[in-house]
Coordinates of N, CA, C and O in Angstrom, one line a residue:
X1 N -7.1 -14.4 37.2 CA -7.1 -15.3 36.0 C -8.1 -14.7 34.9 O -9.0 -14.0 35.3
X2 N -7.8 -15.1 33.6 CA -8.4 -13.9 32.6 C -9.6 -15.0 31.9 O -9.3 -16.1 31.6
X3 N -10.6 -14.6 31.8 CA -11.9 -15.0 31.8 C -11.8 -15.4 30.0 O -12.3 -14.6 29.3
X4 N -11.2 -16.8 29.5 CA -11.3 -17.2 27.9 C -12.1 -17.3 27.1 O -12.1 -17.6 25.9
X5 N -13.9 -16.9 28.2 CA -15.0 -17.2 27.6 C -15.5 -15.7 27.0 O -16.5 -15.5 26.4
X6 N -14.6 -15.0 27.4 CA -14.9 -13.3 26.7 C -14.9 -13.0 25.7 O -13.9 -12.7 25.0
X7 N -16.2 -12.9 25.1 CA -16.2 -12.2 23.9 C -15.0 -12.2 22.6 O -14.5 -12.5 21.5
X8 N -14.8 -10.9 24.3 CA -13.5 -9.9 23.6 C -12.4 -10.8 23.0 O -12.0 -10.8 21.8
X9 N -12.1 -11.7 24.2 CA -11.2 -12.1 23.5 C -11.3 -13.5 22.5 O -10.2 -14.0 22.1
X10 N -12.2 -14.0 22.1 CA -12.3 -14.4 20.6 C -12.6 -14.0 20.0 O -13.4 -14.6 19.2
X11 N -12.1 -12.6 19.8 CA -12.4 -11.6 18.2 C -11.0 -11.4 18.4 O -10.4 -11.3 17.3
X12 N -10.2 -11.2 19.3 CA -8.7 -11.3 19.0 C -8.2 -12.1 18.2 O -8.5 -13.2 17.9
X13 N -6.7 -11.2 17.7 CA -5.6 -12.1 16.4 C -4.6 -11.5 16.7 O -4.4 -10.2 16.7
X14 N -3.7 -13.2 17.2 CA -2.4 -12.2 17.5 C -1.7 -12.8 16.4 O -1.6 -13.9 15.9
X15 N -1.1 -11.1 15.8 CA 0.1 -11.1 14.5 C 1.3 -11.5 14.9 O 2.0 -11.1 15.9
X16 N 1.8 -12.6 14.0 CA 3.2 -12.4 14.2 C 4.1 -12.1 13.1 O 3.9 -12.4 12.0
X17 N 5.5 -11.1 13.8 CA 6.2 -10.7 12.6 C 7.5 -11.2 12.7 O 8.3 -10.7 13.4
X18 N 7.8 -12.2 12.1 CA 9.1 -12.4 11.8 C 10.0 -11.4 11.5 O 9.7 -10.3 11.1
X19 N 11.0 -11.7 11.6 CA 12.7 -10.8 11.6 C 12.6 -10.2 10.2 O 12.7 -9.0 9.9
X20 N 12.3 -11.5 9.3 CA 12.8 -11.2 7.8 C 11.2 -10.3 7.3 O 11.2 -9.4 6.4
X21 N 10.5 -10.4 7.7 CA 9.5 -9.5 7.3 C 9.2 -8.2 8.2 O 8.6 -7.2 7.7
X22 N 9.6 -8.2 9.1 CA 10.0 -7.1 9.8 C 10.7 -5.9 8.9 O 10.4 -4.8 8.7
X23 N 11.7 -6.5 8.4 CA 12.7 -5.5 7.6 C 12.2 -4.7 6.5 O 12.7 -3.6 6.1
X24 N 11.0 -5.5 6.0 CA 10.3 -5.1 5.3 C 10.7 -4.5 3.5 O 11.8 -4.8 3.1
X25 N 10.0 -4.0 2.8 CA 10.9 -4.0 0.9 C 11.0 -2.6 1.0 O 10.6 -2.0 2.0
X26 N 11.3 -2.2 0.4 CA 11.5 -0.3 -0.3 C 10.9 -0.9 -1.8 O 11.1 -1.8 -2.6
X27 N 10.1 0.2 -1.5 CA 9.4 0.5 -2.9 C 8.9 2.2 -3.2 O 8.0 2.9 -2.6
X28 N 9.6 2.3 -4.1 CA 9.5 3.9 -5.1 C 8.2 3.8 -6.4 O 7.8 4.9 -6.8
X29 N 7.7 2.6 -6.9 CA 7.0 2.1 -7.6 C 5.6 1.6 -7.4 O 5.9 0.7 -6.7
X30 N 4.5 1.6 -7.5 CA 3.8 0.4 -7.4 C 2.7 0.1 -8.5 O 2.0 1.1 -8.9
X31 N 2.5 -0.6 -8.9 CA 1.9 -1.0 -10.3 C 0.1 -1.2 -9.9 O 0.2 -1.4 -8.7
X32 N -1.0 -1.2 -10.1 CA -2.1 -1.6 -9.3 C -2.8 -2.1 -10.3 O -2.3 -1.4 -11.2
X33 N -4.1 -3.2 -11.1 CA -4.4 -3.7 -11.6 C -5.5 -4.6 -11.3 O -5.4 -5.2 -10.2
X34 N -6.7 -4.8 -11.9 CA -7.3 -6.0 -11.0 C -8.7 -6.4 -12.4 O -9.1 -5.7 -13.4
X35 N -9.3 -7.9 -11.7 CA -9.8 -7.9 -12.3 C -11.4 -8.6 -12.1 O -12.0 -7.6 -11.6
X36 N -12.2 -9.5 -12.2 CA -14.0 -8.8 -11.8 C -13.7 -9.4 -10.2 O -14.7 -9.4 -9.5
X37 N -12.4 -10.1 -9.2 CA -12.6 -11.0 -8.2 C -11.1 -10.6 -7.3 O -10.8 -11.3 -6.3
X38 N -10.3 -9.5 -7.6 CA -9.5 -9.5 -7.3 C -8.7 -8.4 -7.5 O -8.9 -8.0 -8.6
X39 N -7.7 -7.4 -6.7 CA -7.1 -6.7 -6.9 C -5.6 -6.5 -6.8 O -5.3 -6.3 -5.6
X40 N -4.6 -6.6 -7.7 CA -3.2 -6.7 -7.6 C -2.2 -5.6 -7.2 O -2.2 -4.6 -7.9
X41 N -1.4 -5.7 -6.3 CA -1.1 -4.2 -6.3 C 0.4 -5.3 -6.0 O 0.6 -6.1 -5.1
X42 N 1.0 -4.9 -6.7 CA 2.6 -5.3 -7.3 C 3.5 -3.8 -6.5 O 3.1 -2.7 -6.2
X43 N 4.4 -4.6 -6.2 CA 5.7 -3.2 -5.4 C 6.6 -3.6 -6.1 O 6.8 -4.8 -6.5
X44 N 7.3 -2.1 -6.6 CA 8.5 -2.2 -7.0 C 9.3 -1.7 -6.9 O 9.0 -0.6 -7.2
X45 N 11.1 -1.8 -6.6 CA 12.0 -0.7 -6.1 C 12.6 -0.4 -8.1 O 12.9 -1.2 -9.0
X46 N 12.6 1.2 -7.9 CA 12.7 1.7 -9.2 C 13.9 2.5 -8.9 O 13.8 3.5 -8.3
X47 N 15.8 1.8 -9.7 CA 16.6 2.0 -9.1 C 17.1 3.1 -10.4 O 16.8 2.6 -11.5
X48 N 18.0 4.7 -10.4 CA 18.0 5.6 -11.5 C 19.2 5.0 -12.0 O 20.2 4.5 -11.4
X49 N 18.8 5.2 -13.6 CA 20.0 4.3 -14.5 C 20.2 2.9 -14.7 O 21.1 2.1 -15.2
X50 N 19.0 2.7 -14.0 CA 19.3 1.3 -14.3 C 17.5 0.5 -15.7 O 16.4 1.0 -15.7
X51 N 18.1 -0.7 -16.6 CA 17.3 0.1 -17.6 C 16.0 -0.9 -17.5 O 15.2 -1.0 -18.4
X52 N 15.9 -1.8 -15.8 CA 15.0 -3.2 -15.7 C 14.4 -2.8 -14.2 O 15.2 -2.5 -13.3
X53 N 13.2 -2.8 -14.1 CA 13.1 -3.0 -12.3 C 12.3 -4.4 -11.9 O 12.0 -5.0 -12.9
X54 N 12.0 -4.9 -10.8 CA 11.6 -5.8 -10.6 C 10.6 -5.8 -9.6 O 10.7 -4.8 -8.9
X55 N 9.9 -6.4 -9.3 CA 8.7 -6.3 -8.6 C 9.2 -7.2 -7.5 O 9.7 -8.3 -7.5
X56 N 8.9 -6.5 -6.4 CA 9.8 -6.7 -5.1 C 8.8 -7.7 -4.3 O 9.2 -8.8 -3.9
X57 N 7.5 -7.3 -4.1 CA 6.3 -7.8 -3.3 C 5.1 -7.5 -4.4 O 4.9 -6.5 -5.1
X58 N 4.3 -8.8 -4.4 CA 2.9 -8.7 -4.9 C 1.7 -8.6 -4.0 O 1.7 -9.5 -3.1
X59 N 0.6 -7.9 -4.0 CA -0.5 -7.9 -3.0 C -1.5 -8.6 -3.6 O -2.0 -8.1 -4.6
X60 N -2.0 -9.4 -3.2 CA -3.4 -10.1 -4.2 C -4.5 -9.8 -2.9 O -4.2 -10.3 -1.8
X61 N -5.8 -9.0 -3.1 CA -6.6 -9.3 -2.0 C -7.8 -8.7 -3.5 O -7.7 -8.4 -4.7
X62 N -9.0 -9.0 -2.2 CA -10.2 -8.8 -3.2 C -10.8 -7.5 -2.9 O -10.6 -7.0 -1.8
X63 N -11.5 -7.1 -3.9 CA -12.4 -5.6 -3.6 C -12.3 -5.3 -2.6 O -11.4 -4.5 -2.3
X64 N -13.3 -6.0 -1.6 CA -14.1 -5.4 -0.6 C -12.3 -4.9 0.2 O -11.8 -3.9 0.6
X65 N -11.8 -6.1 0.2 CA -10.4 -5.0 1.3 C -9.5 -4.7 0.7 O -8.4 -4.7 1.2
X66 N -9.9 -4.2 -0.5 CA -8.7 -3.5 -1.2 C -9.3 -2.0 -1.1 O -8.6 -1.0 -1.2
X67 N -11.1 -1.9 -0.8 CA -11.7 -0.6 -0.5 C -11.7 -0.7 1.2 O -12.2 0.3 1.6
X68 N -11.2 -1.6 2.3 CA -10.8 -1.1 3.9 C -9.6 -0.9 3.8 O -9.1 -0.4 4.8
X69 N -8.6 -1.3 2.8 CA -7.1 -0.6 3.3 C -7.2 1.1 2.3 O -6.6 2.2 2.5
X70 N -8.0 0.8 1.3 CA -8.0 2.9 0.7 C -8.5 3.2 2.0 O -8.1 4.3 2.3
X71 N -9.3 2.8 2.8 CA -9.8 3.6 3.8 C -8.7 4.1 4.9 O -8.4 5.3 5.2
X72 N -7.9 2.5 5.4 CA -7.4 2.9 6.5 C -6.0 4.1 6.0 O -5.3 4.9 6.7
X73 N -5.9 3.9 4.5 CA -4.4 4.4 4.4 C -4.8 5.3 4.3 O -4.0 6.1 4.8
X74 N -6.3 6.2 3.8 CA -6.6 7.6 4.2 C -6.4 8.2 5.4 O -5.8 9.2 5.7
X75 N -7.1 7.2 6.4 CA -6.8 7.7 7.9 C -5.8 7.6 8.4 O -5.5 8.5 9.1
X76 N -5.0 6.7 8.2 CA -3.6 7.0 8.6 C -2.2 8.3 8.0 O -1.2 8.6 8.6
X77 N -2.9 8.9 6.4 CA -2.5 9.8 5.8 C -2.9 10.8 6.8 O -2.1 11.2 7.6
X78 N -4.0 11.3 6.9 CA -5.0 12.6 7.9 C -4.1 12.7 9.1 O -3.7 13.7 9.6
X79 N -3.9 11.7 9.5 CA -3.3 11.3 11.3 C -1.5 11.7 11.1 O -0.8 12.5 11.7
X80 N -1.2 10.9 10.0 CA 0.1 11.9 9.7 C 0.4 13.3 9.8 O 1.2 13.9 10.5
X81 N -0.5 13.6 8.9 CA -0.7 15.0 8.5 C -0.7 15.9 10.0 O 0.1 16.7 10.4
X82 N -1.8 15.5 10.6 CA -2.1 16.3 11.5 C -1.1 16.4 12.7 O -1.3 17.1 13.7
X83 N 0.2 15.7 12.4 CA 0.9 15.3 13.5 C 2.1 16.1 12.8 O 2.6 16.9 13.5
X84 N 2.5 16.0 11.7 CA 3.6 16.4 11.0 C 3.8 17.3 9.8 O 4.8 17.8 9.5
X85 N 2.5 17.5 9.3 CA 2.3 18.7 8.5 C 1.8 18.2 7.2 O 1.9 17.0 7.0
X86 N 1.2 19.1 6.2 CA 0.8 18.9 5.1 C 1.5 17.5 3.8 O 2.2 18.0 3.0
X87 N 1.3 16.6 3.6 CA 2.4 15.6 2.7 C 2.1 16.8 0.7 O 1.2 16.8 -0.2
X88 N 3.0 17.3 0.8 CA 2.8 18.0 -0.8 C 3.9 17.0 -1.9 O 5.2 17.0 -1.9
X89 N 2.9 16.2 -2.7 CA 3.7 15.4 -3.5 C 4.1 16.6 -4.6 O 3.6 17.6 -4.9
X90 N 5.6 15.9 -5.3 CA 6.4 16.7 -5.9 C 5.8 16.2 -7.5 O 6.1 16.8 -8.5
X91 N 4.8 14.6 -7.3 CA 4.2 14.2 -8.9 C 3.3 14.8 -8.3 O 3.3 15.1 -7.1
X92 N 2.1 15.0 -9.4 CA 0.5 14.6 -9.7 C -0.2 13.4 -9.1 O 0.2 12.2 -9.4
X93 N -1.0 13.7 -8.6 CA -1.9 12.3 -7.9 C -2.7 11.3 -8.8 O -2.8 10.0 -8.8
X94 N -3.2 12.8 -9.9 CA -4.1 12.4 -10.8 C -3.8 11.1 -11.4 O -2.7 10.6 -11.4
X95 N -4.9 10.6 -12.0 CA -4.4 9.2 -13.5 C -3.9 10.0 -14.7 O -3.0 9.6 -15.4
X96 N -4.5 11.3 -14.9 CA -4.4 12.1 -16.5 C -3.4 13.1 -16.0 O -3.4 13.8 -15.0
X97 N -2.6 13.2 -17.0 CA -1.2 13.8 -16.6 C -1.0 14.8 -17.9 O -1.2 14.4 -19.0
X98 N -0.6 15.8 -17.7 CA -0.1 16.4 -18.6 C 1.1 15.7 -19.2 O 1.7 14.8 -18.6
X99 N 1.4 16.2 -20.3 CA 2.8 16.0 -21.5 C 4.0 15.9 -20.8 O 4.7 14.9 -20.9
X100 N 4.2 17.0 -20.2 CA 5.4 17.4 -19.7 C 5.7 17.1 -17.8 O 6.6 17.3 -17.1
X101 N 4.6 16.7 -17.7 CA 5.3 16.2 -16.0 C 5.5 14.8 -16.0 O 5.1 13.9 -16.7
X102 N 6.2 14.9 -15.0 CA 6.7 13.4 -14.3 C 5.6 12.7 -13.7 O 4.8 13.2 -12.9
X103 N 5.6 11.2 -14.3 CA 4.7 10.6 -13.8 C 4.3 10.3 -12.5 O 5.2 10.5 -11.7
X104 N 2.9 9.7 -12.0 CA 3.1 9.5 -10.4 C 4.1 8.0 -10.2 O 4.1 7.1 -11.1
X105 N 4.5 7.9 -9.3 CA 4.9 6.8 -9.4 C 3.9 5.2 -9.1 O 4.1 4.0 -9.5
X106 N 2.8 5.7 -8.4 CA 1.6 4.8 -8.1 C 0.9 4.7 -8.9 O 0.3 5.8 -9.1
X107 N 0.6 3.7 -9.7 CA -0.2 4.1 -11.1 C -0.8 3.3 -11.1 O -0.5 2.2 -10.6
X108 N -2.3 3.4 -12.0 CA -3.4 2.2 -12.0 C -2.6 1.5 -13.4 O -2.1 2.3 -14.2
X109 N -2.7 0.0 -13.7 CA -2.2 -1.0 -14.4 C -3.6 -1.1 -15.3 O -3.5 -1.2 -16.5
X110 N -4.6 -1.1 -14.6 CA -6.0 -1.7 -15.7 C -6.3 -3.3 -15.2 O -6.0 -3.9 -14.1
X111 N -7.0 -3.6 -16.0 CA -7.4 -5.0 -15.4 C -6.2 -5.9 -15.3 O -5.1 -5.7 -15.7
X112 N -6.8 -6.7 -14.7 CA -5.2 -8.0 -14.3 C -5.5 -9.1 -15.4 O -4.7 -10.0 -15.4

């Protein structure tokens, strides 16, 4: 029998994922924005020829874990990488873009 007075296990959280969030959005877009309490990171599926897109999922979290998910999505990029090979984007990473390239599609919005 498993001992409920363990530590361990009250620092556990069990996730649950529903069916419909399982399936999860496609997003080619994402808009990012924030302002002195808060950081917005809007998804959006950006469909070609079409002349409207729509913001599929919005993210509202604050600083401090809007700077532990840049972390973890770094480490999870590296752990990619190291498994599957180099990711070479076909945009610019940068914010400052030359004239003539295509934009990135993740782009900072400015304040919210």
């Amino acid at each position: 029998m498993a001992n409920n007075n363990n530590p361990q296990n009250q620092n556990q959280i069990q996730i649950e994922l529903t069916p419909e969030v399982a399936r999860g959005i496609y997003s080619n877009l994402a808009v990012i924005s924030h302002g002195p309490n808060e950081v917005v990171l809007d998804f959006i599926s950006l469909t070609p020829n079409m002349p409207k897109a729509t913001v599929q999922s919005r993210i509202i979290m604050t600083p401090e874990n809007a700077k532990n998910l840049l972390g973890a999505l770094a480490d999870n990029i590296k752990k990619y990488e190291a498994t599957f090979g180099e990711i070479r984007p076909k945009r610019p990473i940068q914010a400052q873009q030359a004239q003539n390239e295509i934009p990135n599609p993740f782009i900072m919005g400015g304040n919210a």
